[in-house]
């Protein structure tokens, strides 16, 4: 009975010791076995692992790809136009032993602070290098700039046991104090372009209007010339007809002209003329004009 009393605590302690010596490494993490703060084993493969209870301890680190956002910084490209830039990076812990030696017990927070410093330095260095302007940063060429930043940050972060997978610029804007000036300059540039377009349009309109006026003058002049020619030909034809008619019967022609003169002279209800009664104008009123007229050749033949 006394032996069982002593044996039970021993068994319990043995079970506790055995359980405390076993730990599981998850597939999403890596582990370090430390003995008095010194690394004695690195466990990177998932599964069961062992350590010495009470003497050794296990420190776990994430083996997945991690994300880190950098604070907003101002950079000055070679054209001296300041830009506000912020970026984000994707990284992972590749060498946990070197990572532990580099950051100590501070862990991932200290590593990210140092990585932010590396990224900020490389962003300033690359975006402020010779030949890099604000237009280059805002153009498709920024992909090459991000590749340069990634390569430099990867090289410098190897001492921390980290691998920088990618660095991307999230936004690239003008500082608030420069934004209004830039917008005003852009507005003035657009207004100048608009004024140039308006001036060119007015110049083209003047050319078209002048050409149209010239065409109108030419058409009107040509029409008037043709009208004068037609009118002259018509007047000549009319005069020929009158001349032929006058030659055939001069007395009738005089009579017709007199009637036309009467019609034009005696228009209206209160027409008044002051003229002597024996004037030739009234020859056809008293019949003397017709009586004095010689009979026409056709009429004489009819009498015969």
Coordinates of C-alpha atoms in Angstrom, one line a residue:
X1 CA 0.0 0.0 0.0
X2 CA 2.8 2.3 0.9
X3 CA 4.6 1.6 -2.5
X4 CA 1.5 2.5 -4.4
X5 CA 1.3 5.7 -2.5
X6 CA 4.8 6.7 -3.7
X7 CA 4.3 5.3 -7.2
X8 CA 1.3 7.3 -8.2
X9 CA 3.0 10.7 -7.8
X10 CA 6.0 9.4 -9.7
X11 CA 3.8 8.2 -12.6
X12 CA 1.9 11.5 -12.6
X13 CA 5.1 13.5 -12.7
X14 CA 6.4 11.2 -15.5
X15 CA 3.3 11.7 -17.6
X16 CA 3.4 15.5 -17.0
X17 CA 7.1 15.5 -18.0
X18 CA 6.4 13.4 -21.1
X19 CA 3.6 15.7 -22.2
X20 CA 5.6 18.8 -21.6
X21 CA 8.4 17.5 -23.7
X22 CA 6.2 17.1 -26.7
X23 CA 5.0 20.0 -28.9
X24 CA 3.3 20.3 -32.2
X25 CA 4.6 22.5 -35.1
X26 CA 1.8 23.8 -37.2
X27 CA 2.2 23.9 -41.0
X28 CA 1.6 27.7 -40.9
X29 CA 4.5 28.3 -38.5
X30 CA 8.1 27.6 -37.7
X31 CA 9.5 27.0 -34.2
X32 CA 12.8 27.6 -32.3
X33 CA 13.8 25.5 -29.4
X34 CA 15.7 27.7 -26.9
X35 CA 17.8 26.6 -24.0
X36 CA 18.6 29.5 -21.6
X37 CA 18.0 31.9 -24.4
X38 CA 20.3 30.1 -26.9
X39 CA 18.9 28.5 -30.0
X40 CA 19.5 24.7 -29.9
X41 CA 17.1 23.5 -32.6
X42 CA 15.0 24.8 -35.5
X43 CA 11.7 23.1 -36.3
X44 CA 10.5 24.0 -39.8
X45 CA 8.6 20.8 -40.7
X46 CA 5.1 20.4 -39.4
X47 CA 4.4 17.6 -36.9
X48 CA 5.5 16.4 -33.5
X49 CA 8.7 17.6 -31.9
X50 CA 10.4 17.2 -28.6
X51 CA 12.2 19.3 -26.1
X52 CA 13.6 19.0 -22.6
X53 CA 11.0 20.0 -20.1
X54 CA 11.6 23.0 -17.8
X55 CA 15.0 23.6 -19.4
X56 CA 14.1 24.3 -23.0
X57 CA 11.3 26.5 -24.4
X58 CA 9.6 26.8 -27.8
X59 CA 9.2 30.1 -29.6
X60 CA 6.9 30.1 -32.7
X61 CA 6.9 32.4 -35.7
X62 CA 4.4 32.8 -38.5
X63 CA 5.5 31.1 -41.7
X64 CA 2.9 32.7 -43.9
X65 CA 3.2 35.8 -46.2
X66 CA 2.7 38.9 -44.1
X67 CA 1.6 42.4 -45.1
X68 CA 3.1 45.7 -43.9
X69 CA 1.8 49.2 -44.7
X70 CA 4.4 52.0 -44.6
X71 CA 3.6 55.4 -43.2
X72 CA 3.0 58.3 -45.7
X73 CA 6.2 60.1 -46.6
X74 CA 7.2 63.0 -48.9
X75 CA 9.6 62.4 -51.7
X76 CA 11.3 64.9 -54.0
X77 CA 12.0 63.6 -57.5
X78 CA 14.6 65.2 -59.8
X79 CA 12.1 67.8 -61.1
X80 CA 11.7 69.1 -57.5
X81 CA 7.9 68.5 -57.4
X82 CA 7.2 67.0 -54.0
X83 CA 5.0 64.0 -53.8
X84 CA 3.2 62.3 -51.0
X85 CA 3.7 58.5 -51.2
X86 CA 2.7 55.5 -49.2
X87 CA 3.3 51.9 -50.0
X88 CA 2.7 48.3 -48.7
X89 CA 5.0 45.3 -48.7
X90 CA 4.5 41.5 -48.7
X91 CA 7.2 39.6 -46.8
X92 CA 7.8 36.4 -44.9
X93 CA 10.2 35.0 -42.3
X94 CA 12.7 32.7 -44.1
X95 CA 15.4 32.2 -41.5
X96 CA 13.9 32.0 -38.0
X97 CA 17.3 31.6 -36.3
X98 CA 18.7 34.8 -37.9
X99 CA 15.4 36.5 -37.2
X100 CA 15.7 35.7 -33.5
X101 CA 19.3 36.8 -33.4
X102 CA 18.4 40.1 -35.1
X103 CA 15.3 41.1 -33.2
X104 CA 15.7 39.2 -29.9
X105 CA 12.7 38.9 -27.7
X106 CA 11.0 41.9 -29.3
X107 CA 9.7 39.7 -32.0
X108 CA 7.7 40.7 -35.1
X109 CA 6.9 44.2 -34.0
X110 CA 10.6 45.2 -33.8
X111 CA 11.2 43.4 -37.1
X112 CA 8.4 45.4 -38.8
X113 CA 9.8 48.7 -37.4
X114 CA 13.2 48.0 -38.9
X115 CA 11.6 46.8 -42.2
X116 CA 9.6 50.0 -42.4
X117 CA 12.8 52.0 -42.0
X118 CA 14.4 50.0 -44.8
X119 CA 11.4 50.5 -47.1
X120 CA 11.2 54.2 -46.4
X121 CA 14.9 54.6 -47.1
X122 CA 14.7 52.7 -50.3
X123 CA 11.5 54.5 -51.5
X124 CA 13.2 57.9 -50.9
X125 CA 16.4 56.7 -52.6
X126 CA 14.8 55.3 -55.7
X127 CA 12.1 57.9 -56.3
X128 CA 14.6 60.7 -55.7
X129 CA 17.4 59.3 -57.9
X130 CA 18.7 61.0 -61.0
X131 CA 16.4 60.9 -64.0
X132 CA 13.3 60.0 -62.0
X133 CA 10.7 62.7 -62.3
X134 CA 7.1 63.1 -61.0
X135 CA 5.9 62.2 -64.5
X136 CA 7.9 59.0 -64.4
X137 CA 6.4 58.1 -61.1
X138 CA 2.9 58.7 -62.3
X139 CA 3.4 56.8 -65.6
X140 CA 3.5 53.1 -66.3
X141 CA 7.3 53.3 -65.7
X142 CA 6.5 53.2 -62.0
X143 CA 6.4 49.4 -62.2
X144 CA 10.2 49.4 -62.9
X145 CA 10.7 51.7 -60.0
X146 CA 8.8 49.4 -57.6
X147 CA 10.9 46.5 -58.9
X148 CA 14.0 48.5 -57.9
X149 CA 12.6 49.3 -54.5
X150 CA 11.7 45.6 -54.0
X151 CA 15.2 44.4 -55.0
X152 CA 17.0 46.8 -52.7
X153 CA 14.7 46.1 -49.7
X154 CA 15.1 42.4 -50.2
X155 CA 18.9 42.7 -50.2
X156 CA 18.9 44.8 -47.0
X157 CA 16.3 42.7 -45.1
X158 CA 18.2 39.5 -45.5
X159 CA 20.2 40.4 -42.3
X160 CA 16.8 40.3 -40.4
X161 CA 16.0 36.8 -41.7
X162 CA 13.2 38.2 -43.8
X163 CA 12.4 38.0 -47.5
X164 CA 10.6 40.9 -49.1
X165 CA 8.4 39.5 -51.8
X166 CA 6.9 42.6 -53.3
X167 CA 6.6 46.3 -52.7
X168 CA 3.8 48.4 -54.2
X169 CA 3.1 52.1 -54.2
X170 CA -0.5 52.6 -53.0
X171 CA -0.9 56.2 -53.8
X172 CA 1.2 59.0 -55.2
X173 CA -0.3 62.5 -54.6
X174 CA 0.7 66.1 -54.4
X175 CA 1.0 67.7 -50.9
X176 CA -2.0 69.6 -49.9
X177 CA -0.2 72.9 -50.0
X178 CA 0.9 72.3 -53.6
X179 CA -2.4 70.9 -54.8
X180 CA -4.1 74.3 -55.3
X181 CA -1.2 75.7 -57.1
X182 CA -1.0 72.7 -59.4
X183 CA -4.7 72.8 -60.1
X184 CA -4.5 76.5 -60.9
X185 CA -1.6 75.8 -63.3
X186 CA -3.5 73.0 -64.9
X187 CA -6.6 75.3 -65.2
X188 CA -4.5 78.1 -66.7
X189 CA -3.0 75.6 -69.2
X190 CA -6.4 74.3 -70.2
X191 CA -7.8 77.9 -70.5
X192 CA -4.8 78.8 -72.8
X193 CA -5.5 75.7 -74.9
X194 CA -9.2 76.6 -75.1
X195 CA -8.3 80.2 -76.1
X196 CA -6.0 78.9 -78.8
X197 CA -8.8 76.6 -80.1
X198 CA -11.3 79.4 -80.1
X199 CA -8.8 81.7 -81.9
X200 CA -8.2 79.0 -84.5
X201 CA -11.9 78.4 -84.9
X202 CA -12.6 82.1 -85.3
X203 CA -9.9 82.3 -87.9
X204 CA -11.3 79.4 -89.8
X205 CA -14.8 81.0 -89.5
X206 CA -13.5 84.2 -91.0
X207 CA -11.9 82.4 -93.9
X208 CA -15.1 80.5 -94.6
X209 CA -17.2 83.6 -94.2
X210 CA -14.9 85.6 -96.5
X211 CA -15.0 82.8 -99.1
X212 CA -18.8 82.7 -98.8
X213 CA -19.1 86.5 -99.2
X214 CA -16.8 86.3 -102.3
X215 CA -18.9 83.5 -103.8
X216 CA -22.1 85.5 -103.1
X217 CA -20.6 88.6 -104.8
X218 CA -19.4 86.5 -107.8
X219 CA -22.8 84.8 -108.1
X220 CA -24.7 88.0 -107.8
X221 CA -22.4 89.8 -110.3
X222 CA -22.7 86.9 -112.7
X223 CA -26.5 86.9 -112.3
X224 CA -26.7 90.6 -112.8
X225 CA -24.5 90.4 -115.9
X226 CA -26.7 87.7 -117.4
X227 CA -29.8 89.6 -116.4
X228 CA -28.5 92.8 -118.1
X229 CA -27.6 90.8 -121.2
X230 CA -31.1 89.2 -121.2
X231 CA -32.7 92.6 -120.6
X232 CA -30.7 94.2 -123.4
X233 CA -31.6 91.4 -125.8
X234 CA -35.2 91.7 -124.8
X235 CA -35.1 95.5 -125.2
X236 CA -33.5 95.0 -128.6
X237 CA -36.2 92.5 -129.6
X238 CA -38.9 94.8 -128.4
X239 CA -37.5 97.7 -130.3
X240 CA -37.3 95.6 -133.4
X241 CA -40.9 94.6 -133.0
X242 CA -42.0 98.2 -132.4
X243 CA -39.9 99.3 -135.4
X244 CA -41.5 96.7 -137.7
X245 CA -44.9 97.6 -136.4
X246 CA -44.3 101.3 -136.9
X247 CA -43.1 100.6 -140.4
X248 CA -46.2 98.6 -141.3
X249 CA -48.8 101.3 -140.0
X250 CA -47.3 104.5 -138.7
X251 CA -50.7 106.1 -138.1
X252 CA -51.9 103.2 -136.0
X253 CA -48.7 103.4 -134.1
X254 CA -49.2 107.1 -133.4
X255 CA -52.8 106.3 -132.3
X256 CA -51.7 103.6 -129.9
X257 CA -49.0 105.8 -128.4
X258 CA -51.5 108.6 -127.9
X259 CA -53.9 106.2 -126.1
X260 CA -51.1 105.0 -123.9
X261 CA -50.2 108.6 -123.1
X262 CA -53.8 109.4 -122.3
X263 CA -54.0 106.4 -119.9
X264 CA -50.9 107.4 -118.1
X265 CA -51.6 111.1 -118.0
X266 CA -55.3 111.0 -117.0
X267 CA -55.1 108.6 -114.0
X268 CA -57.1 109.2 -110.8
X269 CA -60.5 110.9 -110.2
X270 CA -59.2 114.5 -109.9
X271 CA -56.6 114.5 -112.7
X272 CA -56.2 118.0 -114.2
X273 CA -54.2 119.3 -117.1
X274 CA -53.7 122.8 -118.2
X275 CA -53.1 122.8 -122.0
X276 CA -54.4 124.7 -125.1
X277 CA -57.3 123.1 -126.9
X278 CA -55.5 123.1 -130.2
X279 CA -52.6 121.1 -128.8
X280 CA -51.5 118.1 -130.8
X281 CA -52.0 116.0 -127.6
X282 CA -55.8 116.1 -128.1
X283 CA -55.9 115.4 -131.8
X284 CA -57.6 112.1 -131.3
X285 CA -60.2 113.6 -129.0
X286 CA -62.0 115.6 -131.7
X287 CA -61.3 113.1 -134.5
X288 CA -59.0 115.4 -136.5
X289 CA -56.2 113.0 -136.0
X290 CA -58.1 110.2 -137.5
X291 CA -59.6 112.3 -140.3
X292 CA -56.2 113.6 -141.4
X293 CA -54.8 110.1 -141.4
X294 CA -54.2 108.5 -144.8
X295 CA -56.1 105.3 -145.3
X296 CA -54.0 102.2 -145.0
X297 CA -53.0 100.2 -148.0
X298 CA -55.2 97.3 -147.0
X299 CA -58.2 99.6 -146.4
X300 CA -57.8 101.1 -149.9
X301 CA -57.8 97.7 -151.5
X302 CA -60.9 96.9 -149.5
X303 CA -62.7 100.0 -150.9
X304 CA -61.8 99.1 -154.4

